[in-house]
XYZ file of C-alpha atoms in Angstrom:
405
model
C 115.558 95.570 120.597
C 118.039 97.695 122.324
C 119.476 94.737 123.779
C 119.612 92.915 120.294
C 121.285 96.087 119.082
C 124.111 95.939 121.309
C 124.692 92.419 120.917
C 124.545 92.691 117.057
C 127.031 95.572 117.500
C 129.484 93.180 119.530
C 129.161 90.415 116.988
C 129.831 92.771 113.946
C 132.759 94.454 115.546
C 134.295 91.232 116.735
C 134.094 89.666 113.271
C 135.235 93.089 111.534
C 138.056 93.559 113.835
C 139.305 89.954 112.887
C 139.031 90.718 109.297
C 141.330 93.753 109.496
C 138.971 96.721 110.240
C 140.295 99.505 112.307
C 137.723 99.332 115.328
C 138.159 98.782 118.889
C 135.623 96.223 120.160
C 135.706 97.600 123.628
C 135.085 100.976 122.747
C 131.691 100.568 120.835
C 129.606 101.421 123.642
C 131.675 104.231 125.024
C 132.122 105.496 121.299
C 128.551 105.151 119.895
C 126.297 105.891 123.313
C 124.634 109.170 122.492
C 125.107 110.429 125.888
C 123.606 113.960 125.205
C 120.289 112.587 123.968
C 120.354 109.642 126.834
C 120.340 112.044 129.613
C 118.025 114.644 128.063
C 115.361 111.777 127.517
C 115.914 109.897 130.882
C 115.822 113.404 132.838
C 112.662 114.790 130.876
C 110.853 111.471 131.421
C 111.942 111.312 134.964
C 110.372 114.573 135.753
C 107.238 113.963 133.857
C 106.962 110.494 135.276
C 106.868 112.175 138.852
C 104.081 114.485 137.380
C 102.058 111.463 136.205
C 102.298 109.863 139.286
C 100.844 112.347 141.389
C 98.340 113.511 138.826
C 99.747 116.726 137.533
C 99.602 116.099 133.990
C 95.975 114.762 134.182
C 95.086 117.743 136.045
C 96.970 119.787 133.666
C 95.305 118.158 130.653
C 91.886 118.673 131.974
C 92.771 122.298 132.644
C 94.053 122.907 129.008
C 90.997 121.209 127.879
C 88.886 123.525 129.789
C 90.349 126.223 127.512
C 88.788 124.705 124.553
C 85.639 125.147 126.171
C 84.760 121.293 125.501
C 85.850 121.758 121.574
C 88.625 119.098 121.074
C 89.189 120.713 117.527
C 90.907 123.606 119.323
C 93.542 121.775 121.451
C 95.655 120.581 118.889
C 95.921 124.262 117.519
C 96.727 125.542 121.017
C 99.574 123.565 121.301
C 100.713 124.898 118.040
C 100.655 128.339 119.434
C 102.072 127.586 122.512
C 105.115 125.463 120.872
C 105.711 128.481 118.428
C 105.903 131.186 121.123
C 107.991 129.277 123.749
C 110.417 128.089 121.347
C 110.574 131.699 119.447
C 111.320 133.289 122.896
C 114.679 131.266 122.967
C 113.877 127.779 124.157
C 114.496 126.470 120.491
C 113.518 122.848 119.518
C 114.626 121.545 122.880
C 111.634 122.552 124.416
C 109.583 119.628 122.582
C 110.799 117.582 125.593
C 108.639 119.710 128.013
C 105.539 120.275 125.640
C 105.182 117.019 123.980
C 104.680 114.789 126.757
C 101.736 117.340 127.857
C 100.288 117.367 124.301
C 100.410 113.625 123.952
C 98.492 113.048 127.410
C 96.050 115.726 126.300
C 95.596 114.052 122.878
C 94.937 110.479 124.305
C 92.850 112.079 127.004
C 90.370 113.900 124.856
C 90.426 111.074 122.005
C 92.581 113.472 119.510
C 94.516 111.498 116.882
C 98.041 111.240 118.436
C 100.045 111.617 115.209
C 97.983 114.640 114.237
C 98.871 116.326 117.818
C 102.337 115.341 117.554
C 102.591 116.814 113.810
C 100.960 119.794 114.699
C 102.886 120.592 118.240
C 106.000 119.623 116.651
C 105.386 122.388 113.788
C 104.485 124.986 115.959
C 107.935 124.231 117.990
C 109.569 124.572 114.568
C 108.109 127.587 113.612
C 109.774 129.108 116.565
C 112.660 127.069 116.494
C 114.432 129.460 113.619
C 113.399 132.776 115.297
C 116.290 135.167 115.935
C 116.102 134.486 119.618
C 116.303 131.059 119.354
C 119.835 128.792 119.219
C 118.867 127.263 115.839
C 117.818 130.655 114.661
C 121.101 132.665 115.580
C 122.867 130.043 113.873
C 121.176 130.444 110.632
C 121.204 134.091 110.669
C 124.931 134.054 110.885
C 125.214 131.481 108.155
C 122.997 133.747 106.368
C 125.301 136.850 107.097
C 128.150 134.942 105.907
C 126.442 134.341 102.272
C 125.723 138.305 102.223
C 122.170 138.114 103.595
C 121.976 140.842 105.981
C 118.190 140.592 107.068
C 117.342 137.264 108.219
C 113.722 138.043 109.162
C 112.367 137.241 105.475
C 114.013 133.843 105.518
C 112.574 132.850 109.137
C 109.000 134.291 107.675
C 109.151 132.050 104.774
C 110.121 129.054 106.864
C 107.569 129.710 109.426
C 104.821 130.295 106.625
C 105.947 127.259 105.282
C 106.025 125.172 108.611
C 102.395 126.346 109.448
C 101.042 125.200 106.082
C 102.646 121.759 106.764
C 100.709 121.870 110.360
C 97.669 123.048 109.086
C 97.846 119.922 106.443
C 98.635 117.611 109.144
C 96.006 118.911 111.065
C 93.103 118.650 108.140
C 94.247 115.446 106.777
C 94.893 113.374 109.843
C 91.395 114.128 111.634
C 91.454 117.485 113.065
C 88.149 118.558 112.192
C 86.817 115.231 113.023
C 87.556 115.371 116.592
C 84.487 114.635 118.692
C 83.143 117.569 120.821
C 83.092 116.707 124.377
C 80.239 115.437 125.708
C 80.470 117.576 128.710
C 82.462 121.124 129.259
C 85.727 120.165 131.431
C 85.733 121.907 134.575
C 88.754 123.829 135.976
C 90.901 121.178 138.556
C 92.426 122.785 141.445
C 95.862 121.454 141.647
C 96.708 120.057 145.310
C 100.046 120.849 147.047
C 102.055 118.300 145.534
C 100.787 119.255 142.048
C 101.380 122.866 142.551
C 105.014 122.094 143.341
C 105.532 119.961 140.503
C 103.852 122.495 138.200
C 106.247 125.099 139.592
C 109.149 122.591 138.806
C 107.957 122.483 135.145
C 107.341 126.252 134.826
C 110.905 126.599 136.136
C 112.402 124.234 133.465
C 110.776 126.304 130.787
C 112.109 129.412 132.442
C 115.799 128.329 132.841
C 115.955 126.902 129.239
C 114.070 129.862 127.554
C 115.650 132.961 129.676
C 118.780 131.441 130.821
C 119.674 128.952 128.147
C 120.659 126.179 130.723
C 120.972 122.492 129.682
C 117.472 121.332 129.652
C 118.748 117.819 130.686
C 120.498 119.125 133.745
C 117.236 121.380 134.688
C 114.805 118.369 134.412
C 117.045 116.114 136.335
C 117.849 118.800 139.085
C 113.834 119.676 139.483
C 112.936 115.965 139.613
C 115.360 115.471 142.415
C 113.807 118.325 144.276
C 110.429 116.976 143.853
C 111.666 113.730 145.513
C 113.236 115.385 148.116
C 109.988 117.190 148.923
C 108.151 113.729 148.639
C 105.458 114.705 145.789
C 105.949 111.294 144.685
C 107.200 107.874 145.471
C 110.799 107.601 144.277
C 110.908 103.798 143.690
C 107.533 104.313 141.296
C 109.188 107.674 139.970
C 112.167 105.873 139.018
C 110.526 102.937 137.199
C 108.208 104.998 135.411
C 111.436 106.282 133.263
C 110.970 104.107 130.047
C 114.248 102.370 130.365
C 113.122 100.218 127.521
C 112.817 103.032 124.897
C 115.971 104.436 126.231
C 118.155 101.231 125.960
C 116.552 101.242 122.264
C 117.756 104.373 121.298
C 121.078 103.957 122.830
C 121.521 100.498 121.197
C 120.580 101.530 117.886
C 122.840 104.514 117.845
C 125.747 102.028 118.956
C 124.872 99.513 115.768
C 124.801 102.576 113.503
C 127.901 103.750 114.862
C 129.641 100.103 114.275
C 127.775 99.709 110.633
C 129.384 103.224 109.637
C 132.881 102.502 110.987
C 132.647 99.400 109.055
C 131.787 100.945 105.888
C 128.074 99.683 105.804
C 126.490 102.894 105.430
C 128.741 103.586 102.295
C 128.065 100.084 100.921
C 124.308 100.816 101.200
C 124.600 104.007 99.674
C 126.281 102.445 96.535
C 123.748 99.872 96.694
C 120.864 102.208 96.782
C 122.152 104.250 93.838
C 122.277 100.980 91.840
C 118.468 100.269 92.750
C 117.206 103.856 92.441
C 117.302 104.034 88.537
C 115.317 106.037 86.068
C 112.937 103.494 86.009
C 112.421 102.473 89.837
C 112.910 105.751 91.401
C 109.446 107.136 91.078
C 107.604 103.861 91.937
C 109.883 103.654 95.396
C 108.983 107.123 96.249
C 105.281 106.283 95.694
C 105.695 103.203 98.023
C 107.488 105.301 100.503
C 104.360 107.448 100.262
C 102.196 104.689 100.770
C 103.932 103.301 103.491
C 103.609 106.705 105.391
C 99.934 106.846 104.968
C 99.279 102.658 105.843
C 101.495 103.921 109.314
C 99.080 106.871 109.716
C 96.098 104.728 109.249
C 96.933 101.659 111.084
C 100.015 101.883 113.341
C 99.230 105.206 114.595
C 95.694 104.005 115.661
C 96.858 100.546 117.052
C 100.380 100.213 118.533
C 100.898 103.956 118.996
C 97.838 104.200 121.085
C 98.850 101.319 123.011
C 102.225 102.776 123.764
C 100.590 106.195 124.890
C 98.499 103.983 127.086
C 95.193 104.668 125.639
C 92.215 101.938 125.286
C 90.512 103.623 122.355
C 91.743 105.185 119.309
C 90.743 108.422 117.790
C 87.680 106.564 115.634
C 86.359 104.974 118.944
C 87.703 101.735 117.943
C 89.867 99.545 120.404
C 93.511 99.480 119.432
C 93.514 95.626 119.126
C 90.689 95.629 116.897
C 92.222 95.549 113.359
C 89.483 94.240 111.623
C 87.175 97.236 112.520
C 89.849 99.225 111.665
C 90.342 97.880 108.074
C 86.645 97.819 107.390
C 86.522 101.728 108.202
C 89.547 102.609 106.175
C 88.603 100.540 103.255
C 85.121 101.835 103.301
C 86.357 105.224 102.066
C 86.879 105.419 98.350
C 89.603 107.697 98.503
C 91.399 105.268 100.420
C 90.693 102.237 98.023
C 92.308 104.378 95.097
C 95.428 105.566 97.116
C 95.807 101.934 98.148
C 95.657 100.303 94.700
C 98.108 103.045 93.483
C 100.549 101.977 96.362
C 100.164 98.546 95.449
C 100.763 98.996 91.452
C 103.933 101.036 92.201
C 104.663 97.889 94.283
C 103.970 95.393 91.483
C 106.231 97.844 89.069
C 108.919 97.974 91.434
C 108.840 94.154 92.013
C 108.860 93.195 88.099
C 112.289 94.881 88.129
C 113.335 93.947 91.599
C 112.810 90.123 91.925
C 114.805 89.586 88.660
C 117.503 92.256 89.436
C 118.175 90.570 92.685
C 119.351 87.368 91.008
C 121.465 89.611 88.695
C 123.115 91.256 91.325
C 124.317 88.056 93.204
C 125.349 86.636 89.405
C 122.644 84.337 89.097
C 121.848 85.343 85.639
C 122.756 84.829 82.063
C 121.156 85.117 78.701
C 119.262 81.776 79.183
C 117.673 82.823 82.180
C 117.304 86.557 81.701
C 113.662 85.734 79.930
C 112.749 83.110 82.611
C 113.551 85.195 85.612
C 111.551 88.400 84.240
C 108.638 86.026 83.614
C 108.940 84.733 87.328
C 109.429 88.337 88.604
C 106.118 89.092 86.670
C 104.210 86.323 88.113
C 105.563 86.945 91.718
C 104.664 90.770 91.213
C 101.387 89.945 89.957
C 100.410 87.526 93.160
C 101.525 89.988 95.449
C 99.443 92.677 94.056
C 96.316 90.637 93.699
C 96.635 89.360 97.073
C 96.710 92.910 98.615
C 94.497 94.222 96.487
C 91.601 91.679 97.081
C 91.448 92.625 100.809
C 91.073 96.415 99.812
C 88.429 95.321 97.031
C 86.478 92.843 99.043
C 86.210 95.312 102.232
C 84.949 98.215 100.015
C 82.502 96.003 97.641
C 81.489 93.139 99.943
C 82.132 94.182 103.309
C 79.501 91.379 104.390
C 81.739 88.699 103.095
C 84.719 90.407 105.037
C 82.537 90.149 108.379
C 82.394 93.843 108.656
C 78.542 94.210 108.466
């Protein structure tokens, strides 16, 4: 996808330049490539790639699980507190690059929903991210003072409370209490020489970022280089462990967005959305977006995301490739049936307007065709609604017919 984004950027920029748009085709990569983000992602994944190769991450995961005394439900809350304390001490939001890889490894290793662990851990980091000691909190405090607010602490407290409530909501709604208790309490694992050196490097990154305000990318890259010099992991495997495809995706999409913005595409899209988001369609669109988020939580996070994280079983105990079992489980719950039907109805309501409206937008409508197009829109919307709703209802009322017995 990153390669396609760069190719598309080149094609769009060339066409735009030929049509008088002020854009330098030779500068689209150097001008749009997010160097800071690229280096931070590359450096942190380089360091943790080494930690994965020599078993440091796995040993650290098991030792953290040991703190929970076999209770997987406690682990997301531990990472919430850990993220809040370290970020509040001065590291700010950038510490996510150090904490999140460990949190996700612990989640996969202990059958914890990956999306829930991500949201709860990120919530803790955001709670501390606006503390008076963190860089974001310092900026927010200065901005507050400019507005005549001399005491910044109540603002931070209100933000911290709201993020804590959000994190608890994510924990409860996404299966925090359903995490299975470990069959055996994990035993503390003693780190070997290479793992101890790697762990010292990770702690050094935290100390340098929190107490000395150093650049997290440079510190991670330097520590990774020192680890390779000490032969704690194979150099070729460590470099290959960097997720270059993901990094290329981030960079390529940034370049494409930069080209689209320069060519006026963002402004064009904004104008078109303002035309679509009228009083009649705004609420259905928000319901559709909410339904899409729930759908991603129910399926994408338990299928593709599990595979991306290297897991072979999701939080429900199913293989991430067993989509039929996941559908059967989801639609056996009455509340998900209600949520999805409401979502599909909002989609129907939006399509009854959107289908005929798209013809109007391109000028393919008149007084004669308006009634016909609206009739066609109602038919299309109804077919789409019934098709989606049938899957939900069959799995709920007749699971045996759907092969879910």
